[in-house]
Structure formats: C-alpha cells, structure tokens
CSV table of C-alpha atoms in Angstrom, one decimal:
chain,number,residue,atom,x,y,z
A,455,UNK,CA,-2.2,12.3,11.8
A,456,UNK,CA,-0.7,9.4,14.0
A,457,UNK,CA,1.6,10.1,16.6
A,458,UNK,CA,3.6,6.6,17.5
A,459,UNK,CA,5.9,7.4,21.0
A,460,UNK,CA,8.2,5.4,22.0
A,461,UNK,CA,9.8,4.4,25.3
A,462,UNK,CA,12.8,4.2,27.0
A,463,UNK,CA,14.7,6.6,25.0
A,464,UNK,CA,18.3,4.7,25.7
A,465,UNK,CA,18.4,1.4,27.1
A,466,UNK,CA,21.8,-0.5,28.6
A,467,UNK,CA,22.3,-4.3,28.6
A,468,UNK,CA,24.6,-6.5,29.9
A,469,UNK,CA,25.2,-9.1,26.8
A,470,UNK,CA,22.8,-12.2,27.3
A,471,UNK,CA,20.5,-9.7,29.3
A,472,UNK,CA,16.8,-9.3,27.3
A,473,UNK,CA,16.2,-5.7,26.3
A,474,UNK,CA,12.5,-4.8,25.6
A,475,UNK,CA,11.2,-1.6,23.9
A,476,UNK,CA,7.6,-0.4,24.1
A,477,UNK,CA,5.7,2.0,21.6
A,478,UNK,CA,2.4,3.4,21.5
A,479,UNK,CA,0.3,4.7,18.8
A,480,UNK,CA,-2.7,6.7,18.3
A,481,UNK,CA,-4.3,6.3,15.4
A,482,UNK,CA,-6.5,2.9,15.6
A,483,UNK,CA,-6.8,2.6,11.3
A,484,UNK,CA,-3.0,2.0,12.0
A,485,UNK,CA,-2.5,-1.6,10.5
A,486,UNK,CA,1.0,-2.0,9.9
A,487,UNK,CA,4.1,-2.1,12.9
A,488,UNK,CA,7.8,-2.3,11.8
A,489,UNK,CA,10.9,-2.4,13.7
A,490,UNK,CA,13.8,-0.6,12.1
A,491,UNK,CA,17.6,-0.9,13.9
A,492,UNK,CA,19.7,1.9,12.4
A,493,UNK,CA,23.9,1.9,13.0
A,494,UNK,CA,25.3,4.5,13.0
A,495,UNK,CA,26.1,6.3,9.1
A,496,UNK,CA,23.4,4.1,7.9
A,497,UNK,CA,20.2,3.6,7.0
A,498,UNK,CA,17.4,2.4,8.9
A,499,UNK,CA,17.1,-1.2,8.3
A,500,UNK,CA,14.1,-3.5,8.6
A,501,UNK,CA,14.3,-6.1,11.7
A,502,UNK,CA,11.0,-7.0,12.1
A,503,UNK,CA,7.3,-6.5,11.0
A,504,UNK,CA,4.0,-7.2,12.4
A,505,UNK,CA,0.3,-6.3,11.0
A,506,UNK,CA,-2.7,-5.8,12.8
A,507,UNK,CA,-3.9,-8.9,12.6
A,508,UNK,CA,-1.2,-11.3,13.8
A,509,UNK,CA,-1.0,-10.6,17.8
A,510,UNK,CA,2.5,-12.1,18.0
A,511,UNK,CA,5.7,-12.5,15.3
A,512,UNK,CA,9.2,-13.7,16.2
A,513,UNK,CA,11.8,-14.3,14.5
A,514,UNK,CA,15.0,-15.9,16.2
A,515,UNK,CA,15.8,-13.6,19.2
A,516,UNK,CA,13.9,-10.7,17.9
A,517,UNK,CA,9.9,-11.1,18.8
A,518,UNK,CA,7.5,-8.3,18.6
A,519,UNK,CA,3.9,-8.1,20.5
A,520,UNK,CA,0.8,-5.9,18.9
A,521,UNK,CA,-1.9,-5.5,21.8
A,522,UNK,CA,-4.5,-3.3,19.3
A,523,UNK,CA,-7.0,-2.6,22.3
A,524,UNK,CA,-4.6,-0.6,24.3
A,525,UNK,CA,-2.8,0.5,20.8
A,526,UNK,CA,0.7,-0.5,22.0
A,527,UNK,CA,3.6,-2.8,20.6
A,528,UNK,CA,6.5,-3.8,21.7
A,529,UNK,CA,10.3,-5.1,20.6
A,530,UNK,CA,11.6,-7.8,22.4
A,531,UNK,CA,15.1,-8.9,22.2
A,532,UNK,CA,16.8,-12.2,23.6
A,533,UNK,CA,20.1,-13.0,24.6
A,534,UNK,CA,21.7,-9.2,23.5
A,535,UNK,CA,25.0,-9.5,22.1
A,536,UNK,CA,27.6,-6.0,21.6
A,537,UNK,CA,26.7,-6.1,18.0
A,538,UNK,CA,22.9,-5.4,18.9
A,539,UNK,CA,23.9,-2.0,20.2
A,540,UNK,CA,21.9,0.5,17.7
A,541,UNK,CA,19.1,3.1,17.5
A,542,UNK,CA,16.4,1.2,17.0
A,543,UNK,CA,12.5,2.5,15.9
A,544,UNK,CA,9.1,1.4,15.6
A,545,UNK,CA,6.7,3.1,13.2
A,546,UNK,CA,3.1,2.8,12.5
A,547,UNK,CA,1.3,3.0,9.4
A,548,UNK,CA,-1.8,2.5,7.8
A,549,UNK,CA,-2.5,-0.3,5.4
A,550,UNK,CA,-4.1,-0.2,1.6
A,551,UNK,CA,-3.9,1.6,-1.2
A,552,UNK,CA,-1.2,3.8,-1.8
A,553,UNK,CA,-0.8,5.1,2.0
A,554,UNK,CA,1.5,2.2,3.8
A,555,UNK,CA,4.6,4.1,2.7
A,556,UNK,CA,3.8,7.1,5.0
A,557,UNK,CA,5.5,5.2,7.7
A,558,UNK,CA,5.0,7.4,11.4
A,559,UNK,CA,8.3,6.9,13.8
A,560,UNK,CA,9.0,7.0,17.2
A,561,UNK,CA,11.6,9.1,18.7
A,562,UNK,CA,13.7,5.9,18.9
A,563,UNK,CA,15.9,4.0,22.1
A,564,UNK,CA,20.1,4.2,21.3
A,565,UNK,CA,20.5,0.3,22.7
A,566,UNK,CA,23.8,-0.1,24.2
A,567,UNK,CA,25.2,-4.0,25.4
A,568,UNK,CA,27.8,-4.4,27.1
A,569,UNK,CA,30.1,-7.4,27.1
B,1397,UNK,CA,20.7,-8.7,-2.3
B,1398,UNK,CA,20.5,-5.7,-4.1
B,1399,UNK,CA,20.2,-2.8,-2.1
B,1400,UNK,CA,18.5,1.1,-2.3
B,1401,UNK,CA,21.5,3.1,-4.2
B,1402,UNK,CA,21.5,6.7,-3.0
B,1403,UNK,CA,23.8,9.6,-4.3
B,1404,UNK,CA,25.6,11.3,-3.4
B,1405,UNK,CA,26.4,9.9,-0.1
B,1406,UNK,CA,27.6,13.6,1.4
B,1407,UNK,CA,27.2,16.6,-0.6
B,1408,UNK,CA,28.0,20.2,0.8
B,1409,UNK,CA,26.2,23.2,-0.2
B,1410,UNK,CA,26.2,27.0,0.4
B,1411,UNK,CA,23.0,29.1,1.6
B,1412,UNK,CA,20.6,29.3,-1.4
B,1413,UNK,CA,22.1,27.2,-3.7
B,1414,UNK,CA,20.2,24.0,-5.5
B,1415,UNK,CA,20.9,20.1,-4.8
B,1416,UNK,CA,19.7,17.3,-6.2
B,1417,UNK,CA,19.5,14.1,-4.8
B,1418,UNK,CA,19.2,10.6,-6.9
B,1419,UNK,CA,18.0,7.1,-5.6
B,1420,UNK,CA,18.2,3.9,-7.3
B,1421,UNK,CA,15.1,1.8,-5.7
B,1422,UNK,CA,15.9,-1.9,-5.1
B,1423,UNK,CA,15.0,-4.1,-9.0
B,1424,UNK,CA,11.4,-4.2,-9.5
B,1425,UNK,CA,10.5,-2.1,-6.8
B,1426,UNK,CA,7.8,0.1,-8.0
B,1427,UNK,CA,7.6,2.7,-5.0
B,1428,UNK,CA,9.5,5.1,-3.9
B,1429,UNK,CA,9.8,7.1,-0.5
B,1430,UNK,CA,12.0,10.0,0.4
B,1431,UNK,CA,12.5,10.7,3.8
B,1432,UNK,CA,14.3,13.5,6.4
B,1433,UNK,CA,16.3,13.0,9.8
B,1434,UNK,CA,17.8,15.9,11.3
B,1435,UNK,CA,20.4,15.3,14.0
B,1436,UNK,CA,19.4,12.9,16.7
B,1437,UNK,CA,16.0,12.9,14.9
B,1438,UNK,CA,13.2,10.4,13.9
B,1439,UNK,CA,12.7,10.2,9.8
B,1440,UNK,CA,10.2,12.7,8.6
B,1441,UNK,CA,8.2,11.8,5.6
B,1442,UNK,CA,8.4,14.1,2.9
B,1443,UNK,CA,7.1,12.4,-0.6
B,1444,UNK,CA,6.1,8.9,-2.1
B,1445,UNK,CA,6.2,7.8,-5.8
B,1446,UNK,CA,4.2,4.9,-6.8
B,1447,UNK,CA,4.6,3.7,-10.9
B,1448,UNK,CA,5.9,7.5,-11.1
B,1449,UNK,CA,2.8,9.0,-10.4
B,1450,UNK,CA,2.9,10.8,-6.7
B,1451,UNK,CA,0.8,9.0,-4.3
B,1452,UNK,CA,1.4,11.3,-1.2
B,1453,UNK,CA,2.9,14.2,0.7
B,1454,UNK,CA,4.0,14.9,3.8
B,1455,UNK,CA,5.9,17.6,5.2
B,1456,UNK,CA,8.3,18.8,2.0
B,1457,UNK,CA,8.8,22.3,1.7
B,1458,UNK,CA,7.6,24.1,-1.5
B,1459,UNK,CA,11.5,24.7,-2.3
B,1460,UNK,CA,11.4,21.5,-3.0
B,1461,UNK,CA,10.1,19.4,-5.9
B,1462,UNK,CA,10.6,15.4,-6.7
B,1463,UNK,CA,9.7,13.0,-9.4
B,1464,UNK,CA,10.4,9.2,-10.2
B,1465,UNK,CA,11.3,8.4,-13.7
B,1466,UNK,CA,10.6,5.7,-16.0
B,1467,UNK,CA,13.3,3.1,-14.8
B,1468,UNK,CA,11.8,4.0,-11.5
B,1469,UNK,CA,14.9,6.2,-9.7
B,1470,UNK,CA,14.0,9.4,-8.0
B,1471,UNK,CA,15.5,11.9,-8.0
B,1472,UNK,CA,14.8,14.8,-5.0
B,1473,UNK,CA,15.2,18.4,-6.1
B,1474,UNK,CA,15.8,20.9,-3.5
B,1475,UNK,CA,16.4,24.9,-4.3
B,1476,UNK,CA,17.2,28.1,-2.1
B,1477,UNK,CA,18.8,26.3,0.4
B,1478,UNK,CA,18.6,27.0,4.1
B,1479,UNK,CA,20.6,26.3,7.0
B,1480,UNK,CA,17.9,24.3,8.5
B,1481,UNK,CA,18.4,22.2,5.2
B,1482,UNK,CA,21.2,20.5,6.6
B,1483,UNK,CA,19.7,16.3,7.4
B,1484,UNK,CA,20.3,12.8,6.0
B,1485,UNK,CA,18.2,12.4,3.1
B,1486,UNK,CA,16.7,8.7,2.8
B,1487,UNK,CA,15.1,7.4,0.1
B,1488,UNK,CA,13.3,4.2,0.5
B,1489,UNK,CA,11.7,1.7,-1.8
B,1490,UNK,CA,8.6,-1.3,-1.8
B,1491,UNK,CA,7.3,-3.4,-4.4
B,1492,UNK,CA,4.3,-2.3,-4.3
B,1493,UNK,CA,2.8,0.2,-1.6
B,1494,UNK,CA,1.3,-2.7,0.9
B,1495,UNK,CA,5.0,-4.1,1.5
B,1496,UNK,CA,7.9,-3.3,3.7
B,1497,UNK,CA,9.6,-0.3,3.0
B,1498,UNK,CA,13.6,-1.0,2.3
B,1499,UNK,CA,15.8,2.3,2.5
B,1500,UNK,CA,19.2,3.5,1.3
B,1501,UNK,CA,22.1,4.6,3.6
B,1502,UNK,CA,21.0,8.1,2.5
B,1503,UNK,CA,22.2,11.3,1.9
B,1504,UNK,CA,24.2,13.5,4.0
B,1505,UNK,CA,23.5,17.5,2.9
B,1506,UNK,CA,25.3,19.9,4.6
B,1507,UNK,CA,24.2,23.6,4.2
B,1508,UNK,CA,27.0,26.3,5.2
C-alpha cells in the first residue's frame, strides 16, 4: 500500500514567521493530496487539497506544492498567527471509483506559534 | 454548515464487552468512512460505505463489523473488547467517493 511520511514532526514559529511542512509519498497511482489541521479534542479538518494534476493551489495564507516526479508535497503557511498552532497532516490517496476514501496519513507535525 | 454527527462523544467500556458507535454523515453525503487514531497517532483506515454497500477495507479487526443504513448513518459495531481497543473513533463522510472527505469530532472509547 502507500506509505506517505511526513517531515518535521514539531515545528515552532514566531507569529508572522512562515512555517512549511514537507511529505513524501510512494505510491505514484497516488492522485489526490489533502491537508488536514486537527486541534486538539477534535476532528481532523480539511485545510487544503490538491490533485495530481494542478502543480500549485493556494488559498489565502495556506498554499500547497505537488512536485509528482520526486513524489513529494508540501504545506506552506504565511504570516502564522497563535491560532495556527495544531497537528496538522497530509495524506495521499488514489483517485476513481470507490477508492479516494482510503485516505494514507503521515505521522503529522504538532505546529506551535508563538506570539 | 452542517457538520459529521458522531455518538457518543466518550464512551467507557470494560474488557470484552460490545460498543457501538453511530455517525450521522453530513446531508446528502452518500459515503461513509470510519477511521482509528490511537494516542499521538495518525488515523488508520478501517471501513468505507458507499450508497450502503461496502466499497473497502482496511485494517478492522474481525471483532468488528459495520454497515450504513438507508438514511445513510453508520453505525460501527465492535465486540470482545480489548485493551488495545482504547482510540478516537472517526467517522467521515463525501458526496460521492471522488470528493473531500469531511470528518466528525469522533469518538472517544476507553477500554478498562
């Protein structure tokens, strides 16, 4: 099956400092890359998506980068505030059919900013 | 926006006992995912519903069973309970399987 690993494991900010996490993934059928940020007693909750076909997505401060060649992505975040602090994952899936659900996670990075 | 309803949102059981586990996917979702995170943890895919047929399986132990019912909740059976039982329990939900997955606040089973 895919294995997705996922780099740093904690990451520390200053607020307005960038934060960047990086993932890899193994399996190249893998088609579909979302970003989930999960607080703490809560679920994981969607911040951002990308598909294999779309090299680049952002979405305010929160921009995510698919190279499929080397088979790596990558969160980036922009101007970090305190309430960005979270555990946040990436996971890998394949596309079509009745298989996208069987999303494969990273370990995830516990993001802390500091005012 | 309507959210993923999971209940209960703790439940507490002894060694060998049965739980069952209910989620509400969001309106006019048709799939349903059930997921496991143990303690500092990634989420583990255990079982998928799509128009209450199962469309896959992952790693969900025999002792357990799960089905998705005509208004489209799923409900995650789980028997002889074990120690190594004791996760958060999410349950997420699509539209349809090609589209982000959505998921609950989950389920917090202690087993004792």
């Amino acid at each position: 099956g895919e294995n997705v690993e996922q780099h740093p494991s904690t990451l520390s900010v200053q607020e307005g400092d960038s934060a960047v996490i990086k993932c890899t993934y193994s399996d190249s059928a893998s088609n579909y890359f979302p970003w989930y940020k999960q607080e703490l007693g809560k679920g994981p909750q969607l911040i951002i998506d990308i598909r294999s076909n779309v090299g680049e997505k952002k979405d305010q401060r929160i921009a995510v980068t698919l190279n499929k060649t080397a088979k790596h992505f990558s969160l980036h975040i922009t101007e970090t505030q305190p309430e960005d602090s979270a555990v946040y994952f990436c996971a890998a899936s394949i596309g079509g059919g009745s298989t996208l659900g069987r999303l494969y996670f990273g370990r995830g990075t516990q993001l802390t900013v500091w005012p | 926006a309507a959210g993923v309803i999971q209940s209960p949102r703790h439940l507490i059981k002894e060694k060998r006992e049965t739980a069952t586990l209910k989620c509400y996917p969001i309106p006019r979702h048709d799939t349903v995912y059930w997921y496991q995170q143990g303690p500092g943890q990634d989420p583990q895919f255990l079982i998928s519903f799509y128009e209450k047929m199962q469309s896959d399986k992952g790693s969900i132990p025999d002792r357990f069973s799960a089905q998705q019912f005509s208004d489209y909740h799923s409900e995650l059976n789980m028997s002889s309970l074990e120690l190594g039982d004791s996760a958060l329990y999410f349950c997420a939900s699509s539209k349809r399987s090609n589209s982000p997955l959505h998921f609950g606040n989950g389920t917090r089973l202690t087993v004792t």
